[in-house]
XYZ file of N, CA and C in Angstrom:
321
model
N -42.826 13.618 171.110
C -43.917 13.818 172.020
C -44.009 12.678 173.032
N -43.696 11.469 172.636
C -43.809 10.323 173.542
C -42.891 10.473 174.742
N -41.722 11.076 174.554
C -40.814 11.270 175.671
C -41.427 12.178 176.722
N -42.156 13.194 176.293
C -42.821 14.085 177.226
C -43.823 13.322 178.070
N -44.621 12.469 177.453
C -45.615 11.713 178.193
C -44.942 10.750 179.155
N -43.863 10.125 178.737
C -43.149 9.201 179.616
C -42.582 9.941 180.813
N -42.039 11.124 180.575
C -41.474 11.902 181.673
C -42.557 12.285 182.670
N -43.737 12.656 182.177
C -44.840 12.971 183.064
C -45.244 11.756 183.879
N -45.211 10.608 183.261
C -45.731 9.400 183.882
C -44.819 8.826 184.950
N -43.526 9.099 184.896
C -42.618 8.466 185.855
C -42.329 9.343 187.065
N -43.121 10.372 187.263
C -42.873 11.309 188.343
C -42.854 10.638 189.718
N -43.742 9.713 189.983
C -43.835 9.097 191.308
C -44.253 7.644 191.155
N -43.292 6.781 190.923
C -43.616 5.378 190.704
C -43.681 4.577 192.004
N -43.643 5.270 193.151
C -43.715 4.555 194.429
C -45.136 4.507 194.976
N -46.072 5.185 194.332
C -47.465 5.153 194.762
C -48.293 4.462 193.687
N -49.504 4.037 194.050
C -50.386 3.443 193.050
C -50.692 4.442 191.939
N -50.790 5.718 192.304
C -51.037 6.751 191.307
C -49.871 6.809 190.319
N -48.675 6.844 190.822
C -47.491 6.885 189.955
C -47.375 5.637 189.105
N -47.655 4.491 189.688
C -47.615 3.239 188.928
C -48.652 3.249 187.809
N -49.871 3.732 188.122
C -50.931 3.789 187.119
C -50.565 4.756 186.002
N -50.017 5.911 186.353
C -49.626 6.887 185.339
C -48.513 6.349 184.450
N -47.574 5.652 185.032
C -46.493 5.063 184.245
C -47.041 3.992 183.305
N -47.895 3.131 183.828
C -48.477 2.063 183.007
C -49.335 2.640 181.892
N -50.061 3.712 182.188
C -50.988 4.298 181.229
C -50.297 5.225 180.227
N -49.060 5.601 180.500
C -48.322 6.530 179.633
C -48.395 6.198 178.149
N -48.216 4.943 177.735
C -48.285 4.621 176.308
C -49.671 4.840 175.687
N -50.699 5.013 176.507
C -52.053 5.241 175.988
C -52.338 6.716 175.728
N -51.553 7.587 176.326
C -51.837 9.019 176.236
C -51.871 9.521 174.790
N -50.894 9.190 173.936
C -50.983 9.676 172.558
C -52.261 9.223 171.848
N -52.728 8.034 172.145
C -53.980 7.552 171.570
C -55.169 8.350 172.121
N -55.177 8.561 173.414
C -56.297 9.236 174.065
C -56.473 10.686 173.609
N -55.384 11.321 173.198
C -55.504 12.707 172.739
C -55.516 12.803 171.214
N -55.595 11.652 170.553
C -55.781 11.635 169.109
C -54.525 11.683 168.268
N -53.357 11.515 168.870
C -52.113 11.519 168.098
C -51.843 10.176 167.432
N -52.254 9.089 168.070
C -52.106 7.749 167.495
C -53.471 7.272 167.032
N -53.493 6.545 165.911
C -54.764 6.088 165.358
C -55.297 4.837 166.036
N -54.413 4.060 166.665
C -54.881 2.890 167.402
C -54.020 2.699 168.641
N -54.587 2.006 169.592
C -53.868 1.745 170.837
C -52.764 0.725 170.574
N -51.603 0.994 171.103
C -50.464 0.084 170.928
C -50.575 -1.104 171.878
N -49.779 -2.115 171.613
C -49.730 -3.278 172.508
C -49.277 -2.843 173.902
N -48.333 -1.898 173.966
C -47.848 -1.396 175.257
C -48.969 -0.687 176.010
N -49.810 0.031 175.268
C -50.953 0.697 175.888
C -51.884 -0.340 176.507
N -52.203 -1.369 175.760
C -53.122 -2.399 176.271
C -52.525 -3.140 177.465
N -51.229 -3.373 177.455
C -50.579 -3.990 178.614
C -50.676 -3.059 179.823
N -50.473 -1.783 179.583
C -50.584 -0.796 180.649
C -52.004 -0.703 181.186
N -52.973 -0.801 180.289
C -54.369 -0.751 180.699
C -54.694 -1.921 181.626
N -54.132 -3.095 181.342
C -54.335 -4.249 182.232
C -53.716 -3.974 183.601
N -52.549 -3.355 183.623
C -51.910 -3.020 184.899
C -52.765 -2.014 185.683
N -53.340 -1.046 184.977
C -54.226 -0.071 185.624
C -55.438 -0.788 186.210
N -56.005 -1.700 185.460
C -57.161 -2.471 185.956
C -56.787 -3.223 187.233
N -55.608 -3.817 187.246
C -55.160 -4.562 188.423
C -54.998 -3.647 189.644
N -54.551 -2.405 189.416
C -54.383 -1.449 190.514
C -55.733 -0.944 191.031
N -56.703 -0.838 190.146
C -58.029 -0.318 190.508
C -58.905 -1.467 191.000
N -58.480 -2.105 192.079
C -59.105 -3.345 192.533
C -60.197 -3.163 193.591
N -60.619 -1.923 193.807
C -61.735 -1.635 194.712
C -62.356 -0.316 194.253
N -63.570 -0.020 194.697
C -64.174 1.252 194.289
C -63.323 2.472 194.658
N -62.772 2.471 195.867
C -61.944 3.596 196.295
C -60.668 3.686 195.458
N -60.028 2.554 195.229
C -58.816 2.545 194.404
C -59.141 2.983 192.983
N -60.286 2.550 192.454
C -60.692 2.940 191.112
C -60.871 4.443 190.984
N -61.493 5.064 191.976
C -61.684 6.511 191.963
C -60.343 7.240 192.020
N -59.445 6.745 192.870
C -58.124 7.361 193.006
C -57.332 7.239 191.713
N -57.333 6.058 191.120
C -56.618 5.829 189.861
C -57.219 6.696 188.763
N -58.528 6.786 188.705
C -59.205 7.614 187.719
C -58.737 9.068 187.832
N -58.705 9.598 189.043
C -58.253 10.984 189.249
C -56.797 11.165 188.801
N -55.963 10.184 189.073
C -54.554 10.258 188.655
C -54.437 10.282 187.135
N -55.197 9.413 186.475
C -55.148 9.360 185.012
C -55.731 10.631 184.408
N -56.763 11.155 185.025
C -57.370 12.398 184.551
C -56.358 13.536 184.625
N -55.609 13.592 185.706
C -54.573 14.612 185.865
C -53.501 14.464 184.780
N -53.093 13.228 184.533
C -52.085 12.953 183.503
C -52.589 13.395 182.128
N -53.824 13.064 181.822
C -54.394 13.416 180.521
C -54.618 14.917 180.395
N -55.066 15.568 181.462
C -55.291 17.010 181.421
C -54.005 17.763 181.097
N -52.887 17.274 181.597
C -51.618 17.948 181.322
C -51.088 17.646 179.922
N -51.601 16.595 179.281
C -51.128 16.205 177.948
C -51.877 16.906 176.828
N -53.125 17.263 177.064
C -53.931 17.896 176.027
C -55.362 17.435 176.097
N -56.216 17.953 175.227
C -57.625 17.574 175.278
C -57.839 16.101 174.934
N -58.687 15.454 175.713
C -59.001 14.042 175.515
C -59.975 13.912 174.344
N -59.710 12.950 173.470
C -60.648 12.612 172.408
C -61.644 11.625 173.025
N -62.842 12.112 173.331
C -63.823 11.307 174.069
C -64.196 10.017 173.347
N -64.289 10.077 172.037
C -64.655 8.882 171.278
C -63.575 7.806 171.407
N -62.321 8.220 171.265
C -61.221 7.260 171.409
C -61.141 6.741 172.837
N -61.293 7.644 173.800
C -61.213 7.256 175.208
C -62.286 6.232 175.558
N -63.490 6.451 175.066
C -64.583 5.525 175.350
C -64.351 4.151 174.730
N -63.664 4.117 173.596
C -63.433 2.865 172.896
C -62.187 2.108 173.314
N -61.349 2.729 174.139
C -60.078 2.094 174.516
C -60.258 0.730 175.193
N -61.121 0.585 176.191
C -61.274 -0.746 176.809
C -61.680 -1.821 175.795
N -62.559 -1.482 174.871
C -62.977 -2.449 173.854
C -61.862 -2.775 172.884
N -61.098 -1.753 172.504
C -59.999 -1.989 171.581
C -58.945 -2.910 172.202
N -58.727 -2.745 173.485
C -57.755 -3.591 174.183
C -58.377 -4.878 174.724
N -59.690 -4.988 174.634
C -60.426 -6.140 175.161
C -60.193 -6.334 176.660
N -60.225 -5.198 177.372
C -60.042 -5.211 178.821
C -61.199 -4.440 179.442
N -62.099 -5.118 180.138
C -63.222 -4.410 180.755
C -62.747 -3.572 181.943
N -62.828 -2.271 181.791
C -62.370 -1.355 182.839
C -63.193 -0.075 182.725
N -63.544 0.508 183.857
C -64.365 1.718 183.828
C -63.704 2.931 184.465
N -62.439 2.866 184.784
C -61.771 3.974 185.479
C -61.031 4.921 184.535
N -61.207 4.748 183.236
C -60.532 5.606 182.276
C -61.385 6.853 182.039
N -60.858 8.040 182.377
C -61.641 9.254 182.142
C -61.838 9.485 180.643
N -63.065 9.755 180.238
C -63.369 9.916 178.819
C -63.510 11.384 178.406
N -63.341 12.295 179.350
C -63.350 13.726 179.045
C -62.725 14.470 180.224
N -62.444 15.747 180.015
C -61.858 16.535 181.106
C -62.879 16.804 182.217
N -64.154 16.586 181.938
C -65.192 16.792 182.950
C -65.675 15.471 183.562
N -65.017 14.371 183.233
C -65.379 13.055 183.769
C -65.345 13.103 185.292
N -66.395 12.621 185.928
C -66.494 12.639 187.392
C -66.102 11.280 187.960
N -64.866 11.173 188.385
C -64.347 9.912 188.908
C -65.061 9.493 190.199
N -65.644 10.425 190.918
C -66.332 10.097 192.166
C -67.602 9.293 191.932
N -68.108 9.285 190.700
C -69.327 8.537 190.397
C -69.057 7.069 190.095
N -67.795 6.679 190.086
C -67.459 5.271 189.827
C -67.859 4.442 191.038
N -68.409 3.284 190.778
C -68.821 2.401 191.880
C -67.859 1.255 192.020
């Protein structure tokens, strides 16, 4: 299953969206409940996503990209998604916590 997520994530690594999806790829199995805890690679990727989401507009764009990636992978486990920043000890608010998450409300 991890190969599928990696293949989805490397579709366009020349844009911030593609970079964010590639960095976030290791988190997808955790976000959909396949992994019981976030891996070190996931947390490293989450830091890269935070670095890319360096303005409100960039944060909204990155959020939409990650939401698209997660929607194609399967249903998001909202509890795990909400806890990911804390588990990785990275304060970030652009991670969609459900398929109905409204990225436009990010400030």
